[in-house]
mmCIF file with all atom_site columns, C-alpha atoms in Angstrom:
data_model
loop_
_atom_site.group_PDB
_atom_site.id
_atom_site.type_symbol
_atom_site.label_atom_id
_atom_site.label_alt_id
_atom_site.label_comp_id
_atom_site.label_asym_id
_atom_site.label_entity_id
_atom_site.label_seq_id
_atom_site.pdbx_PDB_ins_code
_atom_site.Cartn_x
_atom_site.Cartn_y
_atom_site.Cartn_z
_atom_site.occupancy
_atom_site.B_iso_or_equiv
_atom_site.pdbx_formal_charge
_atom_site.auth_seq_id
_atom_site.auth_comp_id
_atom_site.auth_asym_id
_atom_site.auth_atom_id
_atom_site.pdbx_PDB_model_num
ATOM 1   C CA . UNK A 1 1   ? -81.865 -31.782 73.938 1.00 0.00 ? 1   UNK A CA 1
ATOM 2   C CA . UNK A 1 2   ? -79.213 -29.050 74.733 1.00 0.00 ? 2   UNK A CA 1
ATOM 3   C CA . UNK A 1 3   ? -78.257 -27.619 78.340 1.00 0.00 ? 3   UNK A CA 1
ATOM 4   C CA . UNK A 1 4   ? -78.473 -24.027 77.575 1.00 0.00 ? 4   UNK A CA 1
ATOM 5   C CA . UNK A 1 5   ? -77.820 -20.794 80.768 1.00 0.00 ? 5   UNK A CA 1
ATOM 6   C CA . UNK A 1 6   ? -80.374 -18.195 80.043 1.00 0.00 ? 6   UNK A CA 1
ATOM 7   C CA . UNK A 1 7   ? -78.616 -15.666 81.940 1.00 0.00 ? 7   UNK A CA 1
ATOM 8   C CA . UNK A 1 8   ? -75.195 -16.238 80.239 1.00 0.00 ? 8   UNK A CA 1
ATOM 9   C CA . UNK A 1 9   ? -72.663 -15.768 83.461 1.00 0.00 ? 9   UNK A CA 1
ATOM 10  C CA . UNK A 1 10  ? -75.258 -14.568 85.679 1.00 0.00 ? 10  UNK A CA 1
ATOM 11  C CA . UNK A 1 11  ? -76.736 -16.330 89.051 1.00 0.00 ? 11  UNK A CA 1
ATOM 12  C CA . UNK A 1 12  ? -79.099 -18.832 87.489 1.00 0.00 ? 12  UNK A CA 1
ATOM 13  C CA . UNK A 1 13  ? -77.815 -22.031 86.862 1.00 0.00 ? 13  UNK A CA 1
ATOM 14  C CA . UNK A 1 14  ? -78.268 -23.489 83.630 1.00 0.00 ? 14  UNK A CA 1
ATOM 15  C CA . UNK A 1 15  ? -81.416 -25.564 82.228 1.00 0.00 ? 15  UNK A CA 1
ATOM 16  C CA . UNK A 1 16  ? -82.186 -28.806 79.843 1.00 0.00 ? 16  UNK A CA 1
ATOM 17  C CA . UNK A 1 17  ? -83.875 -27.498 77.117 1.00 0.00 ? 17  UNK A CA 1
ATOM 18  C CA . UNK A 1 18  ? -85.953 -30.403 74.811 1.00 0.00 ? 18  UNK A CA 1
ATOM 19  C CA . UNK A 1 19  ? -87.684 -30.179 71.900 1.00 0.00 ? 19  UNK A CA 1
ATOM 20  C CA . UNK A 1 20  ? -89.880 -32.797 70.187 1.00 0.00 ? 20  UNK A CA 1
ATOM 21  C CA . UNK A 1 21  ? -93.691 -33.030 69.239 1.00 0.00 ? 21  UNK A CA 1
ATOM 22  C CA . UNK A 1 22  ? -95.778 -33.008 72.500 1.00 0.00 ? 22  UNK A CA 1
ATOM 23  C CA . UNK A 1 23  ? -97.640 -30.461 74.386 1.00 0.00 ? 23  UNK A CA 1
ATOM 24  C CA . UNK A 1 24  ? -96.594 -31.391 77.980 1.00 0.00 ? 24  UNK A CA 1
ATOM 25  C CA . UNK A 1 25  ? -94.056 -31.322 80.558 1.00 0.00 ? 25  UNK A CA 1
ATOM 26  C CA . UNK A 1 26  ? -94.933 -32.892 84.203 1.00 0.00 ? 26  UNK A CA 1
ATOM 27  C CA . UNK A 1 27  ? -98.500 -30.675 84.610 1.00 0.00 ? 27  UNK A CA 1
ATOM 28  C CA . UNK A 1 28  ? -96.970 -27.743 82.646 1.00 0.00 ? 28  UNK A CA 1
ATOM 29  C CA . UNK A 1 29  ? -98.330 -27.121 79.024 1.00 0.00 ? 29  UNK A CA 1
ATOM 30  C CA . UNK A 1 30  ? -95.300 -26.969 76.494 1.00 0.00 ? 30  UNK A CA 1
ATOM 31  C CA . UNK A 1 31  ? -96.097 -26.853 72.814 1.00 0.00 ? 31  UNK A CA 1
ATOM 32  C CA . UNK A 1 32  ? -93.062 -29.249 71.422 1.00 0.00 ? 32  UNK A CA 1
ATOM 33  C CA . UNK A 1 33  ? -90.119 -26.871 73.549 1.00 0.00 ? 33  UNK A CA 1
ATOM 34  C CA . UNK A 1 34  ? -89.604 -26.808 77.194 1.00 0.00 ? 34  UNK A CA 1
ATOM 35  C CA . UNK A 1 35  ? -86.791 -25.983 79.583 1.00 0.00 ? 35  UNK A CA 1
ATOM 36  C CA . UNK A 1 36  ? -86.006 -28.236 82.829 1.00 0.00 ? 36  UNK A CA 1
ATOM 37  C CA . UNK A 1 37  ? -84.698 -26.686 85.816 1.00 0.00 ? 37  UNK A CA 1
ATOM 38  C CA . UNK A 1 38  ? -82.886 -28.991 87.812 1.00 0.00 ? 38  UNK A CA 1
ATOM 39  C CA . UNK A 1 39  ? -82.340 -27.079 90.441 1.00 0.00 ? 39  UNK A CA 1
ATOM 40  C CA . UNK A 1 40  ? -85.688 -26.294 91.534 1.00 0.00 ? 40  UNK A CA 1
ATOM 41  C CA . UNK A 1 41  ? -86.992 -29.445 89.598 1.00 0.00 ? 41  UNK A CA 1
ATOM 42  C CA . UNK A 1 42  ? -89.596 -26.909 87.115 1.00 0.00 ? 42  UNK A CA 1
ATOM 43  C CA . UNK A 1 43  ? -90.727 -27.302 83.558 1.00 0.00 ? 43  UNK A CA 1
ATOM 44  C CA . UNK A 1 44  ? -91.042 -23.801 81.868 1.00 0.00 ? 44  UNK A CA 1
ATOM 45  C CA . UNK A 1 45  ? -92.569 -23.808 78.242 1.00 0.00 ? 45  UNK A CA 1
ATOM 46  C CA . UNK A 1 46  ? -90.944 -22.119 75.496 1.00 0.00 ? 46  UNK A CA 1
ATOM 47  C CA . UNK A 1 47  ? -93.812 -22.636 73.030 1.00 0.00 ? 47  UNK A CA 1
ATOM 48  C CA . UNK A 1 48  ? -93.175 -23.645 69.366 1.00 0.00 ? 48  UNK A CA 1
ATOM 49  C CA . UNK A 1 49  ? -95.456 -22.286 66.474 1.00 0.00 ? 49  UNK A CA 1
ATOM 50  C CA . UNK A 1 50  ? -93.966 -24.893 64.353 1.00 0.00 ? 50  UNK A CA 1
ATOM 51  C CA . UNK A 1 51  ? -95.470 -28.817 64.154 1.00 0.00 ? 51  UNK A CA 1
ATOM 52  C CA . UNK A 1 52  ? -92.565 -29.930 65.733 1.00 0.00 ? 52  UNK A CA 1
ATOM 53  C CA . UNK A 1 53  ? -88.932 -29.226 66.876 1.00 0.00 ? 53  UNK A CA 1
ATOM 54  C CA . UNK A 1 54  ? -86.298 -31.388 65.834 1.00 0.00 ? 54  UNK A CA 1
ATOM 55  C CA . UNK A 1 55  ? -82.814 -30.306 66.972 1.00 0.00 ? 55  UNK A CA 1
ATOM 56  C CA . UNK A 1 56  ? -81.649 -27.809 69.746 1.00 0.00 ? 56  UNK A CA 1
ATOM 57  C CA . UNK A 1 57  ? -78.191 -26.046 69.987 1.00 0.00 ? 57  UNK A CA 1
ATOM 58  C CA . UNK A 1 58  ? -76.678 -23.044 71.669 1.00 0.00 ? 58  UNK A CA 1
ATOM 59  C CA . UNK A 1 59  ? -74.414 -20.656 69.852 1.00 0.00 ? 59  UNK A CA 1
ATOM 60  C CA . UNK A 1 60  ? -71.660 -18.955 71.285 1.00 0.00 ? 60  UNK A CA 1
ATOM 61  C CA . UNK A 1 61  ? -73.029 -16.367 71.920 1.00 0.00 ? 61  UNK A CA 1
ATOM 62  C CA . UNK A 1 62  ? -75.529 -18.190 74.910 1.00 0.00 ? 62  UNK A CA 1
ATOM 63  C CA . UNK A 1 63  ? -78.716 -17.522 72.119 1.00 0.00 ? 63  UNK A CA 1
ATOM 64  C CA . UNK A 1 64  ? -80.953 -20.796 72.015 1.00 0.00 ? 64  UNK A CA 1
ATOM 65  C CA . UNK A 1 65  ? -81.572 -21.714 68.796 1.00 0.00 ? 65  UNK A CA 1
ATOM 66  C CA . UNK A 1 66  ? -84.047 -24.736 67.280 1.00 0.00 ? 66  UNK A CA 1
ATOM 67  C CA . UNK A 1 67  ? -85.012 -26.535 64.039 1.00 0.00 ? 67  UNK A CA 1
ATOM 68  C CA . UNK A 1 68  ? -88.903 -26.442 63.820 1.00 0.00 ? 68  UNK A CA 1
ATOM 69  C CA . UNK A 1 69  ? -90.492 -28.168 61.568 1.00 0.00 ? 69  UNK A CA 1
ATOM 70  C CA . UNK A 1 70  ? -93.660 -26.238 60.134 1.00 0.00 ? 70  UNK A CA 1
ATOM 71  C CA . UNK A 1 71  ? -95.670 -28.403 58.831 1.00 0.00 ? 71  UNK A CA 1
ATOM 72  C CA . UNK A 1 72  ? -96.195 -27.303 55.293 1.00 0.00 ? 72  UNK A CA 1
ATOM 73  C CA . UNK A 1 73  ? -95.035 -28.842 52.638 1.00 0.00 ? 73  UNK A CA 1
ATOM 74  C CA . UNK A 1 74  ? -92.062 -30.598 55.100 1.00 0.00 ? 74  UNK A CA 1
ATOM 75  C CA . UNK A 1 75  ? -90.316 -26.924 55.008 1.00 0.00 ? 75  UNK A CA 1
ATOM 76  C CA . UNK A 1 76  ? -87.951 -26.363 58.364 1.00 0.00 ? 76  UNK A CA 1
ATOM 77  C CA . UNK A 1 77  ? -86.357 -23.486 59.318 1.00 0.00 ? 77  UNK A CA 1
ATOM 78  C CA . UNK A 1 78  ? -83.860 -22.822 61.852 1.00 0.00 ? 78  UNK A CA 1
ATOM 79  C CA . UNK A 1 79  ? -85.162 -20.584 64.862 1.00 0.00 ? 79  UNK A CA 1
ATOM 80  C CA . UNK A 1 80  ? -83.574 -18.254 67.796 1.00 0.00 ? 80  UNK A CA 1
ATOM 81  C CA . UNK A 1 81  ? -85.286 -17.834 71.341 1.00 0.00 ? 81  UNK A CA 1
ATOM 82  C CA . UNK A 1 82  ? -85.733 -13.627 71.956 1.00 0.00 ? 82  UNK A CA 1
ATOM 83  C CA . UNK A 1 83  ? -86.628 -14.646 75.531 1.00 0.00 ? 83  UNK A CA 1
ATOM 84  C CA . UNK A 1 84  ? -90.156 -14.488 75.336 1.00 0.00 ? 84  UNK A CA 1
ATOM 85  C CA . UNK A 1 85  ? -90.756 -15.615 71.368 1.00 0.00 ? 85  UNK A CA 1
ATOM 86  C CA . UNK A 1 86  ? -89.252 -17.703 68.341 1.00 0.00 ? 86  UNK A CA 1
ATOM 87  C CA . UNK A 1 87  ? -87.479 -15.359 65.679 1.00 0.00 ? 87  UNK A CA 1
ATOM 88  C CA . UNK A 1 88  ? -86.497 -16.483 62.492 1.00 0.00 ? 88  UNK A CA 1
ATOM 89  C CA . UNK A 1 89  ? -82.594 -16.926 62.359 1.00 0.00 ? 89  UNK A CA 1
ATOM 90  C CA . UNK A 1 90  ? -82.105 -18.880 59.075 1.00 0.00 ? 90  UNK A CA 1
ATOM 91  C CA . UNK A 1 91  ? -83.584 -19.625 55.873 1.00 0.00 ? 91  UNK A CA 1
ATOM 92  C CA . UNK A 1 92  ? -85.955 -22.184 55.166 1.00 0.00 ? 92  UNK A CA 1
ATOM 93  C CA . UNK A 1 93  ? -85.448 -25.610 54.465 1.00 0.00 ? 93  UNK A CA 1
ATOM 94  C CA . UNK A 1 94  ? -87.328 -27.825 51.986 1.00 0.00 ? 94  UNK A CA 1
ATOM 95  C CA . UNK A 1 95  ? -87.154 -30.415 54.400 1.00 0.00 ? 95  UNK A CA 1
ATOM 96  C CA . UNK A 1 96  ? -86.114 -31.754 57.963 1.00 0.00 ? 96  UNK A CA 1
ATOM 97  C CA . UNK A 1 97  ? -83.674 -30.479 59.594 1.00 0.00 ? 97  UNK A CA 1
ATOM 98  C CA . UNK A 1 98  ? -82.757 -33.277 62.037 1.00 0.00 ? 98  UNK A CA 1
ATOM 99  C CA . UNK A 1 99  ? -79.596 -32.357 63.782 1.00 0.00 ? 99  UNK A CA 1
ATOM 100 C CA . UNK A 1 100 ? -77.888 -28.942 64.822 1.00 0.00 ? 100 UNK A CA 1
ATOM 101 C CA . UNK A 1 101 ? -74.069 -27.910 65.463 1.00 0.00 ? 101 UNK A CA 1
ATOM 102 C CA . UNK A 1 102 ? -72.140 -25.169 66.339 1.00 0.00 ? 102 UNK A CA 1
ATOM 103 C CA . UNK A 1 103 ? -68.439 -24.965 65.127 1.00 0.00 ? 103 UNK A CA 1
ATOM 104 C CA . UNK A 1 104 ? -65.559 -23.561 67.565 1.00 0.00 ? 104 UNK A CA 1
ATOM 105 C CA . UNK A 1 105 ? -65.569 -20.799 64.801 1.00 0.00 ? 105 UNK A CA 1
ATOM 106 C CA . UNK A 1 106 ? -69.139 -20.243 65.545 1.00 0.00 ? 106 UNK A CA 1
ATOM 107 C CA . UNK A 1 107 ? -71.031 -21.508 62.348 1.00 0.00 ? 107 UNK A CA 1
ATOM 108 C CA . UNK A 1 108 ? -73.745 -23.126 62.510 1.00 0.00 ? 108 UNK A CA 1
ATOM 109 C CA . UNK A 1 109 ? -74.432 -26.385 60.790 1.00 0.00 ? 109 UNK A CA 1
ATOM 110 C CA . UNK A 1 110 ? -77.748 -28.107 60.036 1.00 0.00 ? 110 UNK A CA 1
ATOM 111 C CA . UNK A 1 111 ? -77.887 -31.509 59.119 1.00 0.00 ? 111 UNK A CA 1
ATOM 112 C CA . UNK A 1 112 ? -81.419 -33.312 57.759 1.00 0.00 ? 112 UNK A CA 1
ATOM 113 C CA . UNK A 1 113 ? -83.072 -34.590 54.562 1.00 0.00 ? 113 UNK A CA 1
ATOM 114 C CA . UNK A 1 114 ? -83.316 -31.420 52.622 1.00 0.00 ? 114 UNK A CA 1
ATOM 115 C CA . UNK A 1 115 ? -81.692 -30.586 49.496 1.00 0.00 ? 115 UNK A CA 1
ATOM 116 C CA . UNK A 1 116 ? -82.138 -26.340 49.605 1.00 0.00 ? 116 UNK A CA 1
ATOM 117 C CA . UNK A 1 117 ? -81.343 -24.283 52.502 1.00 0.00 ? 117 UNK A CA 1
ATOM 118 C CA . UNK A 1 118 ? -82.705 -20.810 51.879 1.00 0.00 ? 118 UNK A CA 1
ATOM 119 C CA . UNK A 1 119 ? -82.944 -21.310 48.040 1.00 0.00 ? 119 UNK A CA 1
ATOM 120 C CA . UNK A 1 120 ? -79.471 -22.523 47.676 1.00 0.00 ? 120 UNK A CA 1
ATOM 121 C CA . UNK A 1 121 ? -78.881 -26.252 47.106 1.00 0.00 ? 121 UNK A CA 1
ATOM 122 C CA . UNK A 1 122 ? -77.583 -28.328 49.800 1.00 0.00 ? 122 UNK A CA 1
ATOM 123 C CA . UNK A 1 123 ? -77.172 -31.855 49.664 1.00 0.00 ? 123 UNK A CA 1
ATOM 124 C CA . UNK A 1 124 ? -78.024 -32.715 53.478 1.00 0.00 ? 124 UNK A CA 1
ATOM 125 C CA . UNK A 1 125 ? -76.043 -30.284 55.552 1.00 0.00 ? 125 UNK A CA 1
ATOM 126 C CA . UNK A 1 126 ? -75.640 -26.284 55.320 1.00 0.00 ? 126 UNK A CA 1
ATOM 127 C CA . UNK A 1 127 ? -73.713 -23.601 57.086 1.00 0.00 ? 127 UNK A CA 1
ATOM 128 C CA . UNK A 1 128 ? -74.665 -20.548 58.636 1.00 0.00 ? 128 UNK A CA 1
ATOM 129 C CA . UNK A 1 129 ? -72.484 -17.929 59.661 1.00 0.00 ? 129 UNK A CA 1
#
């Protein structure tokens, strides 16, 4: 779960984004992501292809990003929201990715039970930059 402002600085105000491995919100269908607006007190989906999401974070630059797990042999990869679509944004893992952190610097770290990220070994925890 992350609070995330789709519209950066603009009017909107921003949302609870949760991901997980269900397919509804309230009476909205939401493949494993969906945003909360707690203003208006709305579900919007922002459908995952993957099995299941697993961690949630927002970089600096205001993109929403999310570990989905895929399914296949336990591969992960780490996953940016284009506004209407998931887009690959790192390599993927040979397994979970269970937690996600941005640095002040603006790196990203994944956390989880893999031991590769992107080909590369890494015992538990990578960086992206």
């Amino acid at each position: 779960m992350v609070t995330w402002d789709p519209d950066g600085p603009g009017p909107a105000t921003p949302v609870v984004v949760l991901g997980g491995n269900f397919t509804a919100a309230g009476n909205v269908e939401a493949r494993r992501v969906v945003a909360f607006d707690p203003v208006s007190a709305t579900w919007w989906p922002l459908h995952s292809a993957g099995a299941f999401v697993s961690a949630c974070a927002v970089l600096q630059n205001g993109d929403l990003v999310a570990a989905h797990y895929l399914g296949t042999n336990f591969d992960a990869t780490v996953m940016r929201w284009n506004g209407t679509a998931w887009v690959p944004l790192a390599a993927t893992f040979n397994a979970m990715v269970n937690a996600l952190a941005v640095l002040p610097n603006g790196e990203l770290i994944a956390g989880g039970n893999f031991s590769f990220a992107g080909g590369v070994a890494a015992s538990r925890i990578a960086r992206w930059n």
